mmCIF file of C-alpha atoms and ligand atoms in Angstrom:
data_model
loop_
_atom_site.group_PDB
_atom_site.id
_atom_site.type_symbol
_atom_site.label_atom_id
_atom_site.label_comp_id
_atom_site.label_asym_id
_atom_site.label_seq_id
_atom_site.Cartn_x
_atom_site.Cartn_y
_atom_site.Cartn_z
ATOM 1 C CA MET A 128 28.030 7.330 2.602
ATOM 2 C CA LYS A 129 24.675 7.672 4.346
ATOM 3 C CA LYS A 130 21.887 5.335 3.318
ATOM 4 C CA ILE A 131 18.826 7.410 2.511
ATOM 5 C CA ILE A 132 15.383 6.486 1.220
ATOM 6 C CA LEU A 133 13.047 8.782 -0.654
ATOM 7 C CA THR A 134 9.774 7.666 -2.139
ATOM 8 C CA GLY A 135 6.209 8.861 -2.490
ATOM 9 C CA ASP A 136 2.771 8.695 -4.034
ATOM 10 C CA ARG A 137 0.426 11.038 -5.823
ATOM 11 C CA PRO A 138 -2.543 11.901 -3.631
ATOM 12 C CA THR A 139 -5.230 11.282 -6.249
ATOM 13 C CA GLY A 140 -7.141 8.770 -4.138
ATOM 14 C CA ARG A 141 -6.930 6.407 -1.206
ATOM 15 C CA LEU A 142 -4.191 3.797 -1.510
ATOM 16 C CA HIS A 143 -5.100 0.237 -2.516
ATOM 17 C CA VAL A 144 -3.700 -3.257 -2.093
ATOM 18 C CA GLY A 145 -1.704 -2.844 -5.318
ATOM 19 C CA HIS A 146 0.203 0.017 -3.663
ATOM 20 C CA TYR A 147 0.613 -2.144 -0.590
ATOM 21 C CA VAL A 148 2.260 -5.172 -2.188
ATOM 22 C CA GLY A 149 3.993 -3.104 -4.883
ATOM 23 C CA SER A 150 5.763 -0.757 -2.524
ATOM 24 C CA LEU A 151 4.215 0.161 0.844
ATOM 25 C CA SER A 152 4.961 -3.113 2.613
ATOM 26 C CA GLU A 153 8.524 -3.026 1.290
ATOM 27 C CA ARG A 154 8.963 0.499 2.663
ATOM 28 C CA VAL A 155 7.790 -0.600 6.076
ATOM 29 C CA ASN A 156 10.255 -3.513 6.028
ATOM 30 C CA LEU A 157 13.088 -1.225 4.971
ATOM 31 C CA GLN A 158 12.095 1.265 7.661
ATOM 32 C CA ASN A 159 12.137 -1.422 10.328
ATOM 33 C CA SER A 160 15.362 -3.039 9.077
ATOM 34 C CA GLY A 161 17.316 -0.258 10.776
ATOM 35 C CA LEU A 162 19.674 -0.176 7.774
ATOM 36 C CA TYR A 163 18.759 3.359 6.708
ATOM 37 C CA ASP A 164 20.011 6.604 8.182
ATOM 38 C CA GLU A 165 17.175 8.751 6.874
ATOM 39 C CA ILE A 166 13.793 7.932 5.339
ATOM 40 C CA TYR A 167 11.562 10.424 3.517
ATOM 41 C CA ILE A 168 8.047 9.561 2.362
ATOM 42 C CA MET A 169 6.520 12.242 0.187
ATOM 43 C CA ILE A 170 2.920 13.004 -0.667
ATOM 44 C CA ALA A 171 3.448 14.169 -4.252
ATOM 45 C CA ASP A 172 0.719 16.791 -4.524
ATOM 46 C CA ALA A 173 2.635 19.006 -6.970
ATOM 47 C CA GLN A 174 3.105 16.039 -9.280
ATOM 48 C CA ALA A 175 -0.574 15.124 -8.928
ATOM 49 C CA LEU A 176 -1.473 18.666 -10.001
ATOM 50 C CA THR A 177 0.384 18.233 -13.306
ATOM 51 C CA ASP A 178 -2.649 16.410 -14.664
ATOM 52 C CA ASN A 179 -5.280 17.721 -12.247
ATOM 53 C CA ALA A 180 -4.764 21.464 -12.511
ATOM 54 C CA GLU A 181 -8.499 22.009 -12.726
ATOM 55 C CA HIS A 182 -9.243 19.918 -9.650
ATOM 56 C CA PRO A 183 -6.985 21.053 -6.830
ATOM 57 C CA GLU A 184 -9.726 20.154 -4.332
ATOM 58 C CA LYS A 185 -9.400 16.497 -5.305
ATOM 59 C CA ILE A 186 -5.702 16.585 -4.397
ATOM 60 C CA ARG A 187 -6.370 18.513 -1.185
ATOM 61 C CA GLN A 188 -8.970 15.978 -0.044
ATOM 62 C CA ASN A 189 -6.547 13.122 -0.452
ATOM 63 C CA ILE A 190 -3.591 14.534 1.494
ATOM 64 C CA LEU A 191 -4.882 13.253 4.837
ATOM 65 C CA GLN A 192 -6.211 10.055 3.247
ATOM 66 C CA VAL A 193 -2.769 9.115 1.940
ATOM 67 C CA ALA A 194 -1.119 10.117 5.231
ATOM 68 C CA LEU A 195 -3.597 7.866 7.069
ATOM 69 C CA ASP A 196 -2.854 5.009 4.674
ATOM 70 C CA TYR A 197 0.876 5.405 5.341
ATOM 71 C CA LEU A 198 0.419 5.391 9.108
ATOM 72 C CA ALA A 199 -2.022 2.475 8.851
ATOM 73 C CA CYS A 200 0.561 0.375 7.002
ATOM 74 C CA GLY A 201 3.148 0.960 9.696
ATOM 75 C CA ILE A 202 5.125 3.944 8.465
ATOM 76 C CA ASP A 203 6.355 5.255 11.799
ATOM 77 C CA PRO A 204 6.764 9.025 12.061
ATOM 78 C CA GLU A 205 9.526 8.466 14.634
ATOM 79 C CA LYS A 206 11.574 6.667 11.997
ATOM 80 C CA SER A 207 10.370 8.184 8.724
ATOM 81 C CA THR A 208 9.758 11.783 7.716
ATOM 82 C CA ILE A 209 6.377 12.102 6.008
ATOM 83 C CA PHE A 210 6.000 15.371 4.094
ATOM 84 C CA ILE A 211 4.046 17.214 1.421
ATOM 85 C CA GLN A 212 5.889 17.944 -1.824
ATOM 86 C CA SER A 213 4.584 21.474 -2.466
ATOM 87 C CA MET A 214 5.572 22.524 1.060
ATOM 88 C CA VAL A 215 9.206 22.136 -0.050
ATOM 89 C CA PRO A 216 9.549 24.837 -2.728
ATOM 90 C CA GLU A 217 13.278 24.061 -3.148
ATOM 91 C CA LEU A 218 12.152 21.080 -5.228
ATOM 92 C CA THR A 219 10.656 23.408 -7.819
ATOM 93 C CA GLU A 220 13.838 25.427 -8.147
ATOM 94 C CA LEU A 221 15.945 22.295 -8.579
ATOM 95 C CA THR A 222 13.509 21.135 -11.260
ATOM 96 C CA PHE A 223 13.999 24.380 -13.165
ATOM 97 C CA TYR A 224 17.781 23.927 -13.312
ATOM 98 C CA TYR A 225 17.545 20.234 -14.213
ATOM 99 C CA MET A 226 15.195 21.027 -17.112
ATOM 100 C CA ASN A 227 18.197 22.400 -18.994
ATOM 101 C CA LEU A 228 19.926 19.024 -18.775
ATOM 102 C CA VAL A 229 17.164 17.028 -20.491
ATOM 103 C CA THR A 230 15.968 17.139 -24.097
ATOM 104 C CA VAL A 231 12.338 17.130 -25.145
ATOM 105 C CA SER A 232 12.915 13.984 -27.211
ATOM 106 C CA ARG A 233 14.379 12.201 -24.181
ATOM 107 C CA VAL A 234 11.243 12.848 -22.131
ATOM 108 C CA GLN A 235 9.111 11.811 -25.117
ATOM 109 C CA ARG A 236 10.885 8.452 -25.109
ATOM 110 C CA ASN A 237 10.149 7.807 -21.419
ATOM 111 C CA PRO A 238 7.813 4.768 -21.578
ATOM 112 C CA THR A 239 5.855 5.726 -18.450
ATOM 113 C CA VAL A 240 5.224 9.242 -19.777
ATOM 114 C CA LYS A 241 4.249 7.781 -23.163
ATOM 115 C CA SER A 242 1.655 5.417 -21.729
ATOM 116 C CA GLU A 243 0.284 8.032 -19.336
ATOM 117 C CA ILE A 244 -0.153 10.498 -22.215
ATOM 118 C CA GLN A 245 -2.175 7.844 -24.024
ATOM 119 C CA GLN A 246 -4.264 6.933 -20.978
ATOM 120 C CA ARG A 247 -5.199 10.571 -20.477
ATOM 121 C CA ASN A 248 -5.833 11.330 -24.153
ATOM 122 C CA PHE A 249 -3.281 14.110 -23.883
ATOM 123 C CA GLU A 250 -1.750 13.443 -27.331
ATOM 124 C CA ALA A 251 -2.543 16.844 -28.804
ATOM 125 C CA SER A 252 -2.591 18.869 -25.610
ATOM 126 C CA ILE A 253 0.043 17.800 -23.108
ATOM 127 C CA PRO A 254 0.392 20.251 -20.213
ATOM 128 C CA VAL A 255 4.048 21.351 -20.077
ATOM 129 C CA GLY A 256 4.112 20.680 -16.338
ATOM 130 C CA PHE A 257 2.940 17.127 -16.868
ATOM 131 C CA PHE A 258 5.552 16.599 -19.552
ATOM 132 C CA CYS A 259 8.262 17.703 -17.134
ATOM 133 C CA TYR A 260 7.237 15.588 -14.178
ATOM 134 C CA PRO A 261 10.045 13.046 -14.640
ATOM 135 C CA ILE A 262 12.454 15.948 -14.196
ATOM 136 C CA SER A 263 10.671 17.102 -11.070
ATOM 137 C CA GLN A 264 10.844 13.546 -9.798
ATOM 138 C CA ALA A 265 14.633 13.646 -10.254
ATOM 139 C CA ALA A 266 14.611 16.799 -8.124
ATOM 140 C CA ASP A 267 12.605 14.996 -5.411
ATOM 141 C CA ILE A 268 15.072 12.139 -5.305
ATOM 142 C CA THR A 269 18.311 14.128 -5.499
ATOM 143 C CA ALA A 270 17.213 16.860 -3.074
ATOM 144 C CA PHE A 271 17.433 14.238 -0.324
ATOM 145 C CA HIS A 272 20.563 12.525 -1.691
ATOM 146 C CA ALA A 273 18.447 9.371 -1.789
ATOM 147 C CA THR A 274 20.451 6.212 -2.334
ATOM 148 C CA ALA A 275 17.392 3.948 -2.443
ATOM 149 C CA VAL A 276 13.966 4.520 -3.986
ATOM 150 C CA PRO A 277 11.431 1.778 -3.201
ATOM 151 C CA VAL A 278 8.665 2.074 -5.806
ATOM 152 C CA GLY A 279 6.507 -0.003 -8.112
ATOM 153 C CA GLU A 280 7.857 -1.367 -11.363
ATOM 154 C CA ASP A 281 6.141 1.358 -13.417
ATOM 155 C CA GLN A 282 8.634 3.847 -11.945
ATOM 156 C CA LEU A 283 11.741 2.198 -13.463
ATOM 157 C CA PRO A 284 11.923 4.655 -16.398
ATOM 158 C CA MET A 285 11.741 7.566 -13.915
ATOM 159 C CA LEU A 286 14.752 6.237 -12.051
ATOM 160 C CA GLU A 287 16.679 5.757 -15.306
ATOM 161 C CA GLN A 288 15.973 9.333 -16.248
ATOM 162 C CA CYS A 289 16.973 10.535 -12.791
ATOM 163 C CA LYS A 290 20.321 8.746 -13.035
ATOM 164 C CA GLU A 291 21.003 10.426 -16.373
ATOM 165 C CA ILE A 292 20.320 13.820 -14.841
ATOM 166 C CA VAL A 293 22.662 13.048 -11.934
ATOM 167 C CA HIS A 294 25.456 12.056 -14.343
ATOM 168 C CA LYS A 295 24.950 15.081 -16.534
ATOM 169 C CA PHE A 296 24.843 17.473 -13.598
ATOM 170 C CA ASN A 297 27.916 15.995 -11.952
ATOM 171 C CA SER A 298 29.894 15.918 -15.185
ATOM 172 C CA ILE A 299 29.162 19.582 -15.975
ATOM 173 C CA TYR A 300 29.266 21.139 -12.507
ATOM 174 C CA GLY A 301 31.338 18.677 -10.474
ATOM 175 C CA GLU A 302 30.333 15.865 -8.079
ATOM 176 C CA THR A 303 27.283 17.188 -6.244
ATOM 177 C CA LEU A 304 24.337 14.811 -6.638
ATOM 178 C CA THR A 305 23.940 11.214 -5.501
ATOM 179 C CA GLU A 306 22.930 8.392 -7.806
ATOM 180 C CA PRO A 307 19.889 6.484 -6.551
ATOM 181 C CA GLU A 308 19.058 2.814 -6.842
ATOM 182 C CA ILE A 309 15.530 1.491 -7.368
ATOM 183 C CA ILE A 310 14.193 -1.144 -4.949
ATOM 184 C CA LEU A 311 11.496 -3.374 -6.459
ATOM 185 C CA PRO A 312 9.479 -5.961 -4.527
ATOM 186 C CA SER A 313 11.241 -9.340 -4.493
ATOM 187 C CA ASN A 314 7.997 -11.286 -5.030
ATOM 188 C CA LYS A 315 7.179 -11.285 -8.783
ATOM 189 C CA ALA A 316 3.414 -11.397 -8.166
ATOM 190 C CA CYS A 317 3.779 -8.083 -6.369
ATOM 191 C CA LEU A 318 5.263 -6.237 -9.336
ATOM 192 C CA ARG A 319 1.899 -5.391 -10.765
ATOM 193 C CA LEU A 320 -1.256 -6.586 -9.101
ATOM 194 C CA PRO A 321 -4.147 -6.778 -11.594
ATOM 195 C CA GLY A 322 -7.543 -5.267 -10.793
ATOM 196 C CA ILE A 323 -10.331 -7.482 -9.466
ATOM 197 C CA ASP A 324 -11.709 -7.447 -13.041
ATOM 198 C CA GLY A 325 -8.483 -8.973 -14.367
ATOM 199 C CA LYS A 326 -7.379 -5.741 -16.090
ATOM 200 C CA ALA A 327 -3.620 -5.264 -15.998
ATOM 201 C CA LYS A 328 -3.648 -2.483 -13.426
ATOM 202 C CA MET A 329 -5.636 -1.504 -10.392
ATOM 203 C CA SER A 330 -6.877 1.996 -10.909
ATOM 204 C CA LYS A 331 -9.441 4.194 -9.327
ATOM 205 C CA SER A 332 -10.927 5.254 -12.653
ATOM 206 C CA LEU A 333 -11.526 1.599 -13.615
ATOM 207 C CA GLY A 334 -13.296 0.933 -10.306
ATOM 208 C CA ASN A 335 -11.381 -2.330 -9.864
ATOM 209 C CA CYS A 336 -9.463 -1.652 -6.632
ATOM 210 C CA ILE A 337 -9.513 -3.103 -3.153
ATOM 211 C CA TYR A 338 -8.628 -0.179 -0.896
ATOM 212 C CA LEU A 339 -6.628 -0.473 2.301
ATOM 213 C CA SER A 340 -9.458 1.363 4.037
ATOM 214 C CA ASP A 341 -12.265 -0.865 2.680
ATOM 215 C CA GLU A 342 -14.450 -2.399 5.376
ATOM 216 C CA GLU A 343 -14.450 -6.158 5.881
ATOM 217 C CA ASP A 344 -17.713 -6.754 3.980
ATOM 218 C CA GLU A 345 -16.578 -4.584 1.041
ATOM 219 C CA VAL A 346 -13.378 -6.609 0.730
ATOM 220 C CA LYS A 347 -15.381 -9.828 0.830
ATOM 221 C CA LYS A 348 -17.844 -8.614 -1.798
ATOM 222 C CA LYS A 349 -14.985 -7.582 -4.100
ATOM 223 C CA VAL A 350 -13.129 -10.869 -3.673
ATOM 224 C CA MET A 351 -16.248 -12.947 -4.346
ATOM 225 C CA SER A 352 -16.857 -10.954 -7.549
ATOM 226 C CA MET A 353 -13.300 -11.387 -8.825
ATOM 227 C CA PHE A 354 -12.519 -12.408 -12.353
ATOM 228 C CA THR A 355 -10.949 -15.897 -12.646
ATOM 229 C CA ASP A 356 -10.190 -18.282 -15.514
ATOM 230 C CA PRO A 357 -13.089 -17.674 -17.959
ATOM 231 C CA ASN A 358 -12.859 -21.279 -19.223
ATOM 232 C CA HIS A 359 -13.222 -22.783 -15.766
ATOM 233 C CA LEU A 360 -16.996 -23.056 -15.902
ATOM 234 C CA ARG A 361 -17.793 -26.143 -13.846
ATOM 235 C CA VAL A 362 -16.014 -27.322 -10.723
ATOM 236 C CA GLN A 363 -14.731 -30.456 -12.471
ATOM 237 C CA ASP A 364 -13.193 -28.491 -15.396
ATOM 238 C CA PRO A 365 -9.412 -28.118 -15.405
ATOM 239 C CA GLY A 366 -8.478 -24.525 -14.616
ATOM 240 C CA ASN A 367 -5.657 -22.139 -15.397
ATOM 241 C CA VAL A 368 -3.759 -20.486 -12.549
ATOM 242 C CA ASP A 369 -1.441 -18.385 -14.731
ATOM 243 C CA GLY A 370 -2.855 -14.932 -15.269
ATOM 244 C CA ASN A 371 -5.776 -15.841 -12.983
ATOM 245 C CA PRO A 372 -6.207 -12.845 -10.660
ATOM 246 C CA VAL A 373 -7.336 -14.947 -7.698
ATOM 247 C CA PHE A 374 -4.115 -16.943 -7.815
ATOM 248 C CA ILE A 375 -1.986 -13.872 -8.508
ATOM 249 C CA TYR A 376 -3.427 -12.327 -5.315
ATOM 250 C CA LEU A 377 -2.674 -15.537 -3.417
ATOM 251 C CA ASP A 378 0.898 -15.446 -4.750
ATOM 252 C CA ALA A 379 1.181 -11.882 -3.487
ATOM 253 C CA PHE A 380 -0.507 -12.233 -0.074
ATOM 254 C CA CYS A 381 -0.578 -15.853 1.077
ATOM 255 C CA LYS A 382 1.796 -16.924 3.853
ATOM 256 C CA PRO A 383 2.444 -20.600 4.704
ATOM 257 C CA GLU A 384 0.719 -20.276 8.091
ATOM 258 C CA TYR A 385 -2.604 -19.429 6.415
ATOM 259 C CA PHE A 386 -3.042 -23.050 5.219
ATOM 260 C CA PRO A 387 -3.263 -24.717 8.659
ATOM 261 C CA GLU A 388 -5.337 -21.757 9.816
ATOM 262 C CA PHE A 389 -7.863 -21.408 6.995
ATOM 263 C CA LEU A 390 -7.549 -24.336 4.573
ATOM 264 C CA PRO A 391 -5.984 -27.301 6.385
ATOM 265 C CA GLU A 392 -6.837 -29.825 3.661
ATOM 266 C CA TYR A 393 -3.961 -28.398 1.596
ATOM 267 C CA GLN A 394 -0.290 -28.204 2.602
ATOM 268 C CA ASN A 395 0.567 -25.173 0.539
ATOM 269 C CA LEU A 396 -0.214 -22.991 -2.479
ATOM 270 C CA ASP A 397 1.396 -25.440 -4.940
ATOM 271 C CA GLU A 398 -0.973 -28.184 -3.854
ATOM 272 C CA LEU A 399 -3.955 -25.866 -4.206
ATOM 273 C CA LYS A 400 -2.813 -24.800 -7.675
ATOM 274 C CA ASP A 401 -2.295 -28.422 -8.771
ATOM 275 C CA HIS A 402 -5.832 -29.277 -7.747
ATOM 276 C CA TYR A 403 -7.222 -26.290 -9.651
ATOM 277 C CA ARG A 404 -5.236 -27.267 -12.771
ATOM 278 C CA ARG A 405 -6.452 -30.885 -12.582
ATOM 279 C CA GLY A 406 -10.071 -29.873 -12.096
ATOM 280 C CA GLY A 407 -12.378 -30.504 -9.167
ATOM 281 C CA LEU A 408 -11.671 -27.305 -7.270
ATOM 282 C CA GLY A 409 -14.296 -24.578 -7.508
ATOM 283 C CA ASP A 410 -13.656 -20.850 -7.743
ATOM 284 C CA VAL A 411 -15.858 -20.129 -4.729
ATOM 285 C CA LYS A 412 -13.675 -22.225 -2.451
ATOM 286 C CA VAL A 413 -10.502 -20.492 -3.635
ATOM 287 C CA LYS A 414 -12.123 -17.071 -3.301
ATOM 288 C CA LYS A 415 -13.293 -17.814 0.234
ATOM 289 C CA PHE A 416 -9.737 -18.742 1.130
ATOM 290 C CA LEU A 417 -8.376 -15.602 -0.540
ATOM 291 C CA ASN A 418 -10.907 -13.546 1.398
ATOM 292 C CA LYS A 419 -9.640 -14.988 4.698
ATOM 293 C CA VAL A 420 -6.040 -14.333 3.692
ATOM 294 C CA LEU A 421 -6.804 -10.744 2.706
ATOM 295 C CA GLN A 422 -8.806 -10.097 5.861
ATOM 296 C CA ALA A 423 -5.901 -11.393 7.954
ATOM 297 C CA GLU A 424 -3.507 -9.049 6.141
ATOM 298 C CA LEU A 425 -5.796 -6.021 6.026
ATOM 299 C CA SER A 426 -7.512 -6.048 9.406
ATOM 300 C CA PRO A 427 -4.490 -4.795 11.397
ATOM 301 C CA ILE A 428 -4.051 -2.039 8.786
ATOM 302 C CA ARG A 429 -7.735 -1.087 9.003
ATOM 303 C CA GLU A 430 -7.613 -1.035 12.817
ATOM 304 C CA ARG A 431 -4.526 1.172 12.879
ATOM 305 C CA ARG A 432 -6.158 3.519 10.367
ATOM 306 C CA LYS A 433 -9.237 3.831 12.577
ATOM 307 C CA LYS A 434 -7.073 4.742 15.556
ATOM 308 C CA TRP A 435 -5.280 7.481 13.634
ATOM 309 C CA GLU A 436 -8.636 8.765 12.316
ATOM 310 C CA GLN A 437 -9.449 9.573 15.924
ATOM 311 C CA HIS A 438 -6.304 11.737 16.084
ATOM 312 C CA LEU A 439 -6.374 13.839 12.929
ATOM 313 C CA PRO A 440 -4.697 16.848 14.601
ATOM 314 C CA ASP A 441 -1.712 14.575 15.307
ATOM 315 C CA VAL A 442 -1.599 13.555 11.646
ATOM 316 C CA TYR A 443 -1.651 17.241 10.710
ATOM 317 C CA ASP A 444 1.281 17.906 13.056
ATOM 318 C CA ILE A 445 3.229 14.957 11.639
ATOM 319 C CA LEU A 446 2.861 16.391 8.123
ATOM 320 C CA LYS A 447 3.715 19.909 9.226
ATOM 321 C CA GLU A 448 6.814 18.868 11.175
ATOM 322 C CA GLY A 449 7.841 16.447 8.430
ATOM 323 C CA SER A 450 7.572 19.158 5.797
ATOM 324 C CA LYS A 451 9.792 21.439 7.866
ATOM 325 C CA THR A 452 12.441 18.740 8.302
ATOM 326 C CA ALA A 453 12.274 17.913 4.595
ATOM 327 C CA GLU A 454 12.610 21.542 3.617
ATOM 328 C CA SER A 455 15.782 22.065 5.618
ATOM 329 C CA LYS A 456 17.373 19.013 3.990
ATOM 330 C CA ALA A 457 16.359 20.160 0.486
ATOM 331 C CA ALA A 458 17.604 23.694 1.208
ATOM 332 C CA GLN A 459 21.080 22.332 1.959
ATOM 333 C CA THR A 460 21.140 20.470 -1.368
ATOM 334 C CA LEU A 461 19.876 23.527 -3.231
ATOM 335 C CA HIS A 462 22.655 25.558 -1.635
ATOM 336 C CA ASP A 463 25.231 23.009 -2.856
ATOM 337 C CA VAL A 464 23.661 22.957 -6.324
ATOM 338 C CA ARG A 465 23.807 26.740 -6.575
ATOM 339 C CA SER A 466 27.452 26.759 -5.475
ATOM 340 C CA ALA A 467 28.315 24.048 -7.993
ATOM 341 C CA MET A 468 26.620 26.088 -10.746
ATOM 342 C CA LYS A 469 28.321 29.267 -9.477
ATOM 343 C CA ILE A 470 25.020 31.085 -9.177
ATOM 344 C CA ASN A 471 25.533 31.690 -5.459
ATOM 345 C CA TYR A 472 26.364 35.350 -6.120
ATOM 346 C CA PHE A 473 25.824 36.718 -2.653
ATOM 347 C CA ASP A 474 27.526 33.972 -0.623
ATOM 348 C CA ASP A 475 30.656 36.128 -0.776
ATOM 349 C CA ASN A 476 31.747 39.148 -2.794
ATOM 350 C CA SER A 477 33.815 37.260 -5.373
ATOM 351 C CA LEU A 478 31.430 38.511 -8.076
ATOM 352 C CA LEU A 479 33.219 41.868 -7.789
ATOM 353 C CA LYS A 480 36.656 40.433 -8.530
HETATM 354 N N1 LIG B 542 5.507 9.109 -9.501
HETATM 355 C C1 LIG B 542 5.135 8.592 -8.228
HETATM 356 C C2 LIG B 542 3.703 8.053 -8.362
HETATM 357 O O1 LIG B 542 3.198 8.007 -9.431
HETATM 358 C C3 LIG B 542 5.189 9.621 -7.118
HETATM 359 C C4 LIG B 542 6.529 10.277 -6.940
HETATM 360 C C5 LIG B 542 6.820 11.602 -7.123
HETATM 361 C C6 LIG B 542 7.742 9.649 -6.548
HETATM 362 N N2 LIG B 542 8.122 11.843 -6.874
HETATM 363 C C7 LIG B 542 8.727 10.676 -6.523
HETATM 364 C C8 LIG B 542 8.106 8.340 -6.240
HETATM 365 C C9 LIG B 542 10.066 10.412 -6.201
HETATM 366 C C10 LIG B 542 9.450 8.080 -5.913
HETATM 367 C C11 LIG B 542 10.411 9.108 -5.911
HETATM 368 O O2 LIG B 542 3.084 7.688 -7.394
#
């Protein structure tokens, strides 16, 4: 069986460091591992429209931004197909057939949908399209026969729901669809990076993100303003590293070689944490170190982004070509789905018999 990756992001804003550690860097590693036969990275504009119907311009503006973020992180268009969801209309048709395999109460129980409905104050007025997006996500995944879906932890319920749809479809219509497996980051700190204000999630609306495209001085300003242990008031006070965003970021980003390079008085992160717990280590010193670590990680990404920004027509061509490639793959699956459901009336004249 072929090994195939499909994953994607909603283009509602530029991508941030939470996206990077939660999924983007993993995708780049998987891409470069050479273990996958096909890789599809989707800009999920149709999904983004399910809760932005009144602001299509916001989605449109972010198509190129997200594509630039992908290329900046090292997604290589020679190895991965980058495409735009709405340019593959087969996905919508698949969604329509899958909708019959899912109950309303099952979608209502999806924890991600539940919390997103709350966040958006949709309780009394959920757009039907929004409600159905887990089903459309199953169409995205199965259209490409994806075996692996590298995403953030918040997408686990989507993958569960997708697997159920695959089982149901295959049991009714015969083996047609492929069951996917979720790939989560192996580093626990990367599962969900908090915002710089310590809130559980980085989100554009909370204004607590460090973006991949932020300039050096913006990153520094954000790091120096980060929330830490609120009880660590004086340098000599003992501090808490658990749940402390500065240390969570270090857990996510710090590599052993950064100590000799930027903070040679410590051997490693454990030693730094011990000192903070004992007392005598100030927040400013830790933040300055984190800033250097982040700059080291982000500057190659920022540089690559700037290069691609000089070649926007190439980015446009990558998306256009990618969408064509993606559509032909999805069309094949749709053909197989229609045959399995016996709604392929004009493939031959057996309808007459
Ligand atoms: N739901 C994902 C997000 O919030 C985007 C997405 C749409 C996706 N379809 C997908 C991710 C299929 C993985 C697989 O960013």
